Tab-separated table of C-alpha atoms in Angstrom:
chain	number	residue	atom	x	y	z
A	12	UNK	CA	14.386	20.561	19.898
A	13	UNK	CA	15.380	23.850	21.520
A	14	UNK	CA	14.963	25.673	18.259
A	15	UNK	CA	11.365	26.883	18.342
A	16	UNK	CA	11.504	28.553	14.945
A	17	UNK	CA	11.218	25.428	12.814
A	18	UNK	CA	8.148	23.253	12.865
A	19	UNK	CA	4.719	23.920	14.284
A	20	UNK	CA	3.467	25.470	17.532
A	21	UNK	CA	4.236	24.341	21.085
A	22	UNK	CA	0.971	22.428	21.509
A	23	UNK	CA	1.561	20.326	18.422
A	24	UNK	CA	5.148	19.636	19.423
A	25	UNK	CA	4.310	18.567	22.978
A	26	UNK	CA	1.449	16.293	22.021
A	27	UNK	CA	3.195	14.787	19.012
A	28	UNK	CA	6.215	13.962	21.189
A	29	UNK	CA	3.959	11.782	23.347
A	30	UNK	CA	2.003	10.288	20.468
A	31	UNK	CA	5.117	9.378	18.490
A	32	UNK	CA	6.538	7.347	21.389
A	33	UNK	CA	3.195	5.587	21.844
A	34	UNK	CA	3.042	4.844	18.119
A	35	UNK	CA	6.542	3.392	18.154
A	36	UNK	CA	5.668	1.081	21.059
A	37	UNK	CA	2.379	0.079	19.415
A	38	UNK	CA	4.145	-0.760	16.165
A	39	UNK	CA	6.650	-2.945	17.995
A	40	UNK	CA	3.797	-4.702	19.803
A	41	UNK	CA	2.032	-5.414	16.524
A	42	UNK	CA	5.231	-6.763	14.974
A	43	UNK	CA	6.117	-9.005	17.924
A	44	UNK	CA	2.597	-10.461	18.190
A	45	UNK	CA	2.286	-10.996	14.439
A	46	UNK	CA	1.969	-14.769	14.712
A	47	UNK	CA	-0.632	-14.683	17.474
A	48	UNK	CA	-2.979	-11.823	16.601
A	49	UNK	CA	-3.950	-9.768	13.540
A	50	UNK	CA	-1.118	-7.611	12.321
A	51	UNK	CA	2.389	-8.625	11.432
A	52	UNK	CA	5.470	-7.177	9.870
A	53	UNK	CA	3.801	-5.091	7.168
A	54	UNK	CA	1.281	-3.286	9.378
A	55	UNK	CA	3.715	-2.762	12.248
A	56	UNK	CA	6.403	-1.451	9.910
A	57	UNK	CA	4.039	1.095	8.412
A	58	UNK	CA	2.974	2.213	11.916
A	59	UNK	CA	6.646	2.761	12.885
A	60	UNK	CA	7.183	4.753	9.680
A	61	UNK	CA	4.092	6.838	10.484
A	62	UNK	CA	5.434	7.755	13.926
A	63	UNK	CA	8.633	9.080	12.322
A	64	UNK	CA	6.569	10.917	9.694
A	65	UNK	CA	4.687	12.574	12.570
A	66	UNK	CA	8.016	13.746	13.996
A	67	UNK	CA	9.002	15.236	10.629
A	68	UNK	CA	5.672	17.044	10.242
A	69	UNK	CA	5.742	18.486	13.762
A	70	UNK	CA	9.399	19.352	14.336
A	71	UNK	CA	10.650	19.973	10.820
A	72	UNK	CA	13.211	18.030	8.853
A	73	UNK	CA	16.339	18.614	10.931
A	74	UNK	CA	15.053	17.360	14.283
A	75	UNK	CA	13.900	14.088	12.767
A	76	UNK	CA	17.125	13.705	10.781
A	77	UNK	CA	19.138	14.005	13.994
A	78	UNK	CA	17.292	10.917	15.278
A	79	UNK	CA	17.677	8.861	12.096
A	80	UNK	CA	19.714	10.180	9.189
A	81	UNK	CA	19.077	9.315	5.555
A	82	UNK	CA	22.293	7.322	5.211
A	83	UNK	CA	21.612	5.260	8.329
A	84	UNK	CA	18.030	4.669	7.213
A	85	UNK	CA	18.989	3.377	3.785
A	86	UNK	CA	21.694	1.188	5.313
A	87	UNK	CA	19.168	-0.276	7.758
A	88	UNK	CA	16.849	-0.990	4.835
A	89	UNK	CA	19.562	-2.918	3.004
A	90	UNK	CA	20.352	-4.839	6.195
A	91	UNK	CA	16.676	-5.778	6.516
A	92	UNK	CA	16.512	-7.165	2.982
A	93	UNK	CA	19.762	-9.105	3.478
A	94	UNK	CA	18.644	-10.563	6.811
A	95	UNK	CA	15.410	-11.806	5.247
A	96	UNK	CA	17.419	-13.576	2.550
A	97	UNK	CA	19.781	-15.053	5.170
A	98	UNK	CA	16.848	-16.428	7.169
A	99	UNK	CA	15.597	-18.001	3.945
A	100	UNK	CA	19.029	-19.517	3.284
A	101	UNK	CA	19.099	-20.917	6.825
A	102	UNK	CA	16.376	-23.293	5.677
A	103	UNK	CA	18.945	-25.131	3.551
A	104	UNK	CA	20.328	-26.669	6.745
A	105	UNK	CA	17.025	-28.563	6.897
A	106	UNK	CA	16.916	-29.260	3.182
A	107	UNK	CA	14.836	-26.556	1.474
A	108	UNK	CA	14.681	-22.801	0.932
A	109	UNK	CA	12.617	-20.996	3.604
A	110	UNK	CA	12.169	-24.142	5.656
A	111	UNK	CA	11.139	-23.588	9.249
A	112	UNK	CA	14.197	-25.083	10.933
A	113	UNK	CA	13.929	-23.680	14.462
A	114	UNK	CA	12.008	-25.246	17.326
A	115	UNK	CA	8.252	-24.788	16.911
A	116	UNK	CA	7.337	-24.587	20.598
A	117	UNK	CA	3.758	-24.799	21.791
A	118	UNK	CA	1.098	-22.624	20.115
A	119	UNK	CA	-0.367	-19.508	21.782
A	120	UNK	CA	2.989	-18.560	23.341
A	121	UNK	CA	5.090	-15.553	22.371
A	122	UNK	CA	8.187	-17.642	21.674
A	123	UNK	CA	6.813	-20.172	19.259
A	124	UNK	CA	6.482	-20.817	15.541
A	125	UNK	CA	10.187	-21.082	14.731
A	126	UNK	CA	11.411	-18.523	12.189
A	127	UNK	CA	8.094	-16.679	11.737
A	128	UNK	CA	8.644	-14.078	14.519
A	129	UNK	CA	12.188	-13.462	13.233
A	130	UNK	CA	10.819	-12.957	9.722
A	131	UNK	CA	8.198	-10.590	11.101
A	132	UNK	CA	10.822	-8.456	12.839
A	133	UNK	CA	13.005	-8.302	9.727
A	134	UNK	CA	10.080	-7.453	7.424
A	135	UNK	CA	8.908	-4.778	9.859
A	136	UNK	CA	12.371	-3.203	9.903
A	137	UNK	CA	12.590	-3.271	6.119
A	138	UNK	CA	9.110	-1.894	5.381
A	139	UNK	CA	9.203	0.764	8.107
A	140	UNK	CA	12.597	2.161	7.259
A	141	UNK	CA	11.927	1.909	3.528
A	142	UNK	CA	8.736	3.958	3.682
A	143	UNK	CA	10.493	6.475	5.948
A	144	UNK	CA	13.213	6.834	3.285
A	145	UNK	CA	10.551	7.484	0.620
A	146	UNK	CA	8.921	10.239	2.679
A	147	UNK	CA	12.285	11.764	3.613
A	148	UNK	CA	13.349	11.957	-0.041
A	149	UNK	CA	10.152	13.813	-0.926
A	150	UNK	CA	10.642	16.269	1.986
A	151	UNK	CA	14.301	16.933	1.142
A	152	UNK	CA	13.305	17.700	-2.453
A	153	UNK	CA	10.743	20.284	-1.320
A	154	UNK	CA	13.272	21.953	0.968
A	155	UNK	CA	15.973	22.167	-1.716
A	156	UNK	CA	13.478	23.654	-4.161
A	157	UNK	CA	12.676	26.468	-1.735
A	158	UNK	CA	16.339	27.313	-1.207
A	159	UNK	CA	17.002	27.876	-4.888
B	4	UNK	CA	-26.468	-6.173	3.140
B	5	UNK	CA	-23.977	-3.856	4.857
B	6	UNK	CA	-21.465	-4.922	2.219
B	7	UNK	CA	-23.787	-3.567	-0.494
B	8	UNK	CA	-24.131	-0.244	1.324
B	9	UNK	CA	-20.364	0.044	1.662
B	10	UNK	CA	-19.821	-0.822	-2.003
B	11	UNK	CA	-22.348	1.772	-3.158
B	12	UNK	CA	-20.670	4.355	-0.930
B	13	UNK	CA	-17.318	3.412	-2.476
B	14	UNK	CA	-18.748	3.807	-5.989
B	15	UNK	CA	-20.116	7.291	-5.229
B	16	UNK	CA	-16.857	8.360	-3.599
B	17	UNK	CA	-14.929	7.054	-6.611
B	18	UNK	CA	-17.119	9.023	-9.033
B	19	UNK	CA	-16.543	12.109	-6.881
B	20	UNK	CA	-12.786	11.488	-6.861
B	21	UNK	CA	-12.686	11.212	-10.642
B	22	UNK	CA	-15.012	14.076	-11.515
B	23	UNK	CA	-14.357	16.838	-8.953
B	24	UNK	CA	-12.385	19.857	-10.200
B	25	UNK	CA	-10.084	20.490	-7.245
B	26	UNK	CA	-7.077	18.206	-6.871
B	27	UNK	CA	-7.081	18.228	-3.056
B	28	UNK	CA	-10.765	17.229	-2.923
B	29	UNK	CA	-10.062	14.467	-5.412
B	30	UNK	CA	-7.270	13.032	-3.262
B	31	UNK	CA	-9.408	13.148	-0.114
B	32	UNK	CA	-12.319	11.420	-1.893
B	33	UNK	CA	-9.866	8.695	-2.920
B	34	UNK	CA	-8.899	8.288	0.730
B	35	UNK	CA	-12.616	7.883	1.538
B	36	UNK	CA	-12.716	4.947	-0.883
B	37	UNK	CA	-9.719	3.439	0.907
B	38	UNK	CA	-11.231	3.765	4.372
B	39	UNK	CA	-14.507	2.229	3.184
B	40	UNK	CA	-12.413	-0.617	1.777
B	41	UNK	CA	-10.891	-1.048	5.239
B	42	UNK	CA	-14.400	-1.430	6.725
B	43	UNK	CA	-15.325	-3.899	3.972
B	44	UNK	CA	-12.292	-6.012	4.875
B	45	UNK	CA	-13.492	-6.078	8.489
B	46	UNK	CA	-16.932	-7.292	7.376
B	47	UNK	CA	-15.313	-9.926	5.159
B	48	UNK	CA	-13.441	-11.321	8.219
B	49	UNK	CA	-9.950	-10.191	7.252
B	50	UNK	CA	-8.585	-8.231	10.252
B	51	UNK	CA	-4.962	-8.353	9.068
B	52	UNK	CA	-5.924	-6.695	5.804
B	53	UNK	CA	-8.043	-4.092	7.615
B	54	UNK	CA	-5.132	-2.964	9.821
B	55	UNK	CA	-2.698	-2.860	6.907
B	56	UNK	CA	-5.118	-1.018	4.619
B	57	UNK	CA	-5.834	1.590	7.311
B	58	UNK	CA	-2.207	2.515	7.982
B	59	UNK	CA	-1.157	2.298	4.321
B	60	UNK	CA	-4.031	4.592	3.368
B	61	UNK	CA	-2.917	7.148	5.964
B	62	UNK	CA	0.665	7.203	4.672
B	63	UNK	CA	-0.552	7.345	1.074
B	64	UNK	CA	-2.838	10.271	1.903
B	65	UNK	CA	0.016	12.199	3.532
B	66	UNK	CA	2.313	11.655	0.536
B	67	UNK	CA	-0.402	12.601	-1.988
B	68	UNK	CA	-1.378	15.769	-0.103
B	69	UNK	CA	2.251	16.838	0.126
B	70	UNK	CA	2.555	16.324	-3.620
B	71	UNK	CA	-0.614	18.115	-4.695
B	72	UNK	CA	-1.146	20.883	-2.185
B	73	UNK	CA	0.097	23.786	-4.280
B	74	UNK	CA	-0.609	22.556	-7.790
B	75	UNK	CA	-3.492	24.087	-9.662
B	76	UNK	CA	-5.672	22.266	-12.144
B	77	UNK	CA	-5.914	24.133	-15.436
B	78	UNK	CA	-9.416	23.743	-16.813
B	79	UNK	CA	-9.085	23.196	-20.536
B	80	UNK	CA	-11.838	21.883	-22.779
B	81	UNK	CA	-10.642	21.379	-26.318
B	82	UNK	CA	-12.116	19.769	-29.392
B	83	UNK	CA	-12.683	16.016	-29.764
B	84	UNK	CA	-14.248	15.957	-26.307
B	85	UNK	CA	-17.212	13.956	-27.606
B	86	UNK	CA	-15.059	11.492	-29.531
B	87	UNK	CA	-12.815	10.755	-26.556
B	88	UNK	CA	-15.691	10.238	-24.148
B	89	UNK	CA	-17.666	8.036	-26.519
B	90	UNK	CA	-14.699	5.825	-27.382
B	91	UNK	CA	-13.851	5.389	-23.694
B	92	UNK	CA	-17.441	4.506	-22.837
B	93	UNK	CA	-17.637	1.986	-25.689
B	94	UNK	CA	-14.457	0.342	-24.468
B	95	UNK	CA	-15.831	0.118	-20.927
B	96	UNK	CA	-19.153	-1.332	-22.133
B	97	UNK	CA	-17.347	-4.034	-24.113
B	98	UNK	CA	-15.233	-4.797	-21.046
B	99	UNK	CA	-18.332	-5.061	-18.833
B	100	UNK	CA	-20.075	-7.360	-21.335
B	101	UNK	CA	-17.231	-9.860	-21.450
B	102	UNK	CA	-16.712	-9.744	-17.700
B	103	UNK	CA	-20.407	-10.476	-17.223
B	104	UNK	CA	-20.005	-13.580	-19.377
B	105	UNK	CA	-16.964	-14.627	-17.357
B	106	UNK	CA	-18.789	-14.046	-14.089
B	107	UNK	CA	-21.184	-16.918	-14.708
B	108	UNK	CA	-18.260	-19.306	-14.254
B	109	UNK	CA	-17.338	-17.917	-10.840
B	110	UNK	CA	-18.454	-19.669	-7.643
B	111	UNK	CA	-21.508	-18.280	-5.865
B	112	UNK	CA	-20.735	-15.585	-3.313
B	113	UNK	CA	-20.159	-17.162	0.089
B	114	UNK	CA	-19.212	-20.653	-1.117
B	115	UNK	CA	-15.558	-20.623	-2.144
B	116	UNK	CA	-14.108	-23.404	-4.233
B	117	UNK	CA	-10.428	-24.333	-3.810
B	118	UNK	CA	-11.526	-26.547	-0.942
B	119	UNK	CA	-8.450	-28.766	-0.948
B	120	UNK	CA	-5.897	-25.991	-0.412
B	121	UNK	CA	-8.088	-24.283	2.140
B	122	UNK	CA	-8.628	-27.432	4.204
B	123	UNK	CA	-4.922	-28.236	4.083
B	124	UNK	CA	-3.905	-24.754	5.210
B	125	UNK	CA	-6.497	-24.564	7.964
B	126	UNK	CA	-5.974	-28.040	9.386
B	127	UNK	CA	-2.227	-28.456	9.019
B	128	UNK	CA	-1.213	-24.811	9.416
B	129	UNK	CA	-0.884	-24.813	13.184
B	130	UNK	CA	0.810	-28.207	13.335
B	131	UNK	CA	3.300	-27.484	10.554
B	132	UNK	CA	4.346	-23.973	11.533
B	133	UNK	CA	3.226	-23.384	15.116
B	134	UNK	CA	1.776	-19.975	14.255
B	135	UNK	CA	-1.822	-19.384	15.308
B	136	UNK	CA	-2.477	-16.591	12.807
B	137	UNK	CA	-2.821	-18.583	9.604
B	138	UNK	CA	-2.440	-15.596	7.270
B	139	UNK	CA	0.916	-14.875	8.886
B	140	UNK	CA	1.856	-18.544	8.531
B	141	UNK	CA	0.985	-18.462	4.832
B	142	UNK	CA	2.921	-15.308	3.952
B	143	UNK	CA	6.048	-16.164	5.965
B	144	UNK	CA	6.238	-19.936	5.710
B	145	UNK	CA	4.141	-21.624	3.025
B	146	UNK	CA	4.507	-18.883	0.428
B	147	UNK	CA	7.640	-17.075	1.579
B	148	UNK	CA	8.821	-16.761	-2.025
B	149	UNK	CA	6.016	-14.259	-2.541
B	150	UNK	CA	7.256	-12.180	0.345
B	151	UNK	CA	10.811	-12.329	-1.034
B	152	UNK	CA	9.499	-10.984	-4.334
B	153	UNK	CA	7.567	-8.276	-2.500
B	154	UNK	CA	10.742	-7.226	-0.664
B	155	UNK	CA	12.542	-7.040	-4.007
B	156	UNK	CA	9.763	-4.895	-5.536
B	157	UNK	CA	9.752	-2.479	-2.597
B	158	UNK	CA	13.555	-2.242	-2.759
B	159	UNK	CA	13.422	-1.486	-6.481
B	160	UNK	CA	10.768	1.183	-6.028
B	161	UNK	CA	12.851	2.908	-3.332
B	162	UNK	CA	15.897	2.874	-5.605
B	163	UNK	CA	13.761	4.303	-8.405
B	164	UNK	CA	12.423	7.102	-6.214
B	165	UNK	CA	15.885	8.053	-5.004
B	166	UNK	CA	17.145	8.071	-8.600
B	167	UNK	CA	14.254	10.205	-9.870
B	168	UNK	CA	14.255	12.717	-7.043
B	169	UNK	CA	17.982	13.309	-6.577
B	170	UNK	CA	18.980	16.930	-6.585
B	171	UNK	CA	22.011	16.819	-8.884
B	172	UNK	CA	23.068	14.516	-11.683
B	173	UNK	CA	26.261	12.519	-11.500
B	174	UNK	CA	28.021	14.818	-13.983
B	175	UNK	CA	27.278	17.952	-11.954
B	176	UNK	CA	28.607	16.357	-8.781
B	177	UNK	CA	31.795	15.347	-10.639
B	178	UNK	CA	32.239	18.875	-12.017
B	179	UNK	CA	31.756	20.394	-8.581
B	180	UNK	CA	34.364	18.064	-7.119
B	181	UNK	CA	36.953	18.924	-9.761
B	182	UNK	CA	36.234	22.650	-9.433
B	183	UNK	CA	36.510	22.539	-5.667
B	184	UNK	CA	39.873	20.879	-5.804
C	11	UNK	CA	-23.354	-12.154	-7.612
C	12	UNK	CA	-24.457	-8.555	-7.078
C	13	UNK	CA	-21.370	-7.873	-4.946
C	14	UNK	CA	-19.160	-9.053	-7.804
C	15	UNK	CA	-20.997	-6.733	-10.188
C	16	UNK	CA	-20.657	-3.724	-7.876
C	17	UNK	CA	-16.951	-4.480	-7.521
C	18	UNK	CA	-16.635	-4.527	-11.335
C	19	UNK	CA	-18.446	-1.200	-11.574
C	20	UNK	CA	-15.866	0.257	-9.179
C	21	UNK	CA	-13.113	-1.117	-11.435
C	22	UNK	CA	-14.742	0.492	-14.474
C	23	UNK	CA	-14.897	3.882	-12.752
C	24	UNK	CA	-11.168	3.651	-12.143
C	25	UNK	CA	-10.642	2.607	-15.771
C	26	UNK	CA	-12.670	5.592	-16.988
C	27	UNK	CA	-10.523	7.956	-14.935
C	28	UNK	CA	-7.360	6.320	-16.208
C	29	UNK	CA	-8.365	6.562	-19.875
C	30	UNK	CA	-10.267	9.809	-20.030
C	31	UNK	CA	-8.686	12.307	-17.638
C	32	UNK	CA	-5.791	14.517	-18.696
C	33	UNK	CA	-4.372	15.475	-15.312
C	34	UNK	CA	-1.574	13.230	-14.042
C	35	UNK	CA	-2.874	13.229	-10.455
C	36	UNK	CA	-6.312	12.189	-11.690
C	37	UNK	CA	-4.691	9.312	-13.596
C	38	UNK	CA	-2.894	8.205	-10.431
C	39	UNK	CA	-6.187	8.361	-8.500
C	40	UNK	CA	-7.876	6.194	-11.148
C	41	UNK	CA	-5.069	3.652	-10.942
C	42	UNK	CA	-5.399	3.520	-7.152
C	43	UNK	CA	-9.163	2.926	-7.389
C	44	UNK	CA	-8.567	0.042	-9.809
C	45	UNK	CA	-6.115	-1.434	-7.323
C	46	UNK	CA	-8.656	-1.186	-4.494
C	47	UNK	CA	-11.323	-2.975	-6.491
C	48	UNK	CA	-8.983	-5.812	-7.491
C	49	UNK	CA	-7.947	-6.315	-3.853
C	50	UNK	CA	-11.594	-6.380	-2.802
C	51	UNK	CA	-12.445	-8.893	-5.552
C	52	UNK	CA	-9.777	-11.327	-4.331
C	53	UNK	CA	-11.069	-11.199	-0.775
C	54	UNK	CA	-14.685	-11.561	-1.960
C	55	UNK	CA	-13.747	-14.775	-3.772
C	56	UNK	CA	-12.424	-16.309	-0.559
C	57	UNK	CA	-15.327	-15.279	1.672
C	58	UNK	CA	-17.550	-17.882	3.279
C	59	UNK	CA	-21.001	-17.085	4.584
C	60	UNK	CA	-21.087	-16.790	8.401
C	61	UNK	CA	-17.384	-17.616	8.472
C	62	UNK	CA	-14.728	-16.830	11.043
C	63	UNK	CA	-11.460	-14.971	10.685
C	64	UNK	CA	-8.565	-17.364	9.969
C	65	UNK	CA	-7.040	-17.082	13.436
C	66	UNK	CA	-7.190	-20.037	15.779
C	67	UNK	CA	-8.533	-19.643	19.270
C	68	UNK	CA	-7.754	-22.069	22.092
C	69	UNK	CA	-10.244	-24.925	22.604
C	70	UNK	CA	-12.135	-24.265	19.376
C	71	UNK	CA	-12.719	-26.709	16.548
C	72	UNK	CA	-11.623	-25.670	13.071
C	73	UNK	CA	-14.673	-25.268	10.920
C	74	UNK	CA	-16.300	-22.604	8.791
C	75	UNK	CA	-13.239	-20.380	8.418
C	76	UNK	CA	-12.754	-18.039	5.468
C	77	UNK	CA	-10.043	-18.819	2.920
C	78	UNK	CA	-6.646	-17.559	4.177
C	79	UNK	CA	-4.849	-17.761	0.820
C	80	UNK	CA	-6.403	-14.694	-0.954
C	81	UNK	CA	-5.890	-12.654	2.208
C	82	UNK	CA	-2.193	-13.511	2.250
C	83	UNK	CA	-1.806	-12.614	-1.424
C	84	UNK	CA	-3.661	-9.315	-1.013
C	85	UNK	CA	-1.573	-8.379	2.042
C	86	UNK	CA	1.568	-8.223	-0.102
C	87	UNK	CA	-0.375	-6.527	-2.901
C	88	UNK	CA	-1.403	-3.616	-0.639
C	89	UNK	CA	2.184	-2.789	0.344
C	90	UNK	CA	3.381	-3.105	-3.262
C	91	UNK	CA	0.579	-0.731	-4.238
C	92	UNK	CA	1.950	1.858	-1.826
C	93	UNK	CA	5.430	1.522	-3.358
C	94	UNK	CA	4.097	1.886	-6.898
C	95	UNK	CA	1.995	4.889	-5.864
C	96	UNK	CA	5.007	6.640	-4.332
C	97	UNK	CA	7.034	6.005	-7.515
C	98	UNK	CA	4.257	7.461	-9.702
C	99	UNK	CA	3.908	10.515	-7.462
C	100	UNK	CA	7.640	11.194	-7.591
C	101	UNK	CA	7.501	10.982	-11.395
C	102	UNK	CA	4.597	13.459	-11.426
C	103	UNK	CA	6.503	15.866	-9.158
C	104	UNK	CA	9.540	15.736	-11.455
C	105	UNK	CA	7.378	16.362	-14.536
C	106	UNK	CA	5.705	19.332	-12.832
C	107	UNK	CA	9.118	20.785	-11.994
C	108	UNK	CA	10.407	20.394	-15.536
C	109	UNK	CA	7.363	21.471	-17.551
C	110	UNK	CA	5.310	23.508	-15.074
C	111	UNK	CA	2.108	21.629	-15.820
C	112	UNK	CA	0.408	18.325	-15.077
C	113	UNK	CA	-1.634	18.190	-18.302
C	114	UNK	CA	-0.447	15.235	-20.389
C	115	UNK	CA	-1.464	16.700	-23.758
C	116	UNK	CA	0.645	19.814	-23.144
C	117	UNK	CA	3.589	17.665	-22.008
C	118	UNK	CA	3.364	15.719	-25.248
C	119	UNK	CA	3.484	18.940	-27.251
C	120	UNK	CA	6.505	20.255	-25.371
C	121	UNK	CA	8.704	17.272	-26.227
C	122	UNK	CA	11.025	18.184	-23.401
């Protein structure tokens, strides 16, 4: 962040630093309230990916990679896919694949609906990190082309 | 009525996106179609879809602009222009004719069939899953197989992108390793 | 009925771009427009006149809601569309690097 050469001007950097944090919090809110309000894992995951994309566009590739490297991102994506499968397999303890085995709770509360909030969190992790990996691969390709 | 206005706007923006010469203008006109689609989803009472379409369209626009920003569009008009256009138009007219025949079998706009499934999902959804948002209950509980398939497709597309866009082939990396040692 | 027809016209515009244009980016744009119109058609089939969004509110009776099933199917379709679009764009970038052009007739002649 101290390196002022890479990335855009000071105004863009200062404002995007604020907006990226707000976007991250908003994405988490959308994911966690997916079973109560419009939204859910897909939309929240894409919003989280967009906040990281904003960091890349404002600060350049290296500053964003120091927060979340490509290897860590792809590992997190694999973990998301595996966790979704494991939650599906948990349903076998009740007798069927993807059965809602946890306690339902009362509707209109944050902790209700059994496995659906867990599934939302896992899907949000998978989609967000996956789209971030796609964008990062495109950016790294552009950079390597310029160096040659 | 507002749905008709939005659809006509989408049609004009789509024609613009197909026919304009500049690639950047074409991509931005396509994004206009996507944002109008987001508004249409709001009118059709699908707020989940509207949020998802909005953010997906933004990410898609960023990726497309990064891909097309420095590519020029060579303007070439060769022979057989008439033949290609006429054959395409004939194909589209045949397609429209048959789809018009098929459209008479569809339910009238505003009165959906599939009443049994809809009543079951709407009445039993909250009791069976505990989730208030029924769309979320459908994608993560009733039809979670679909979501598993979607996860698999997204995973495959990421693997494909990383395979297509890698900087060096496996042979070159092997050669570099042996040379370095 | 007229909304269905307008939706089909949108599909045909995308089809025209897919079949007739020679630039790879234009082909991708046509494919995306076809995807939009198919998504819209699914949601139109499940719409109910003067309906409500399929989200329960406290102390409200369930009646006159729109169909939640097409919305759930389209929600996955939108994200898959983004993945497919990114794959196509990466292919187009690779082709532009290798051949220096996006025109499909020239690429066919090069036989690279």
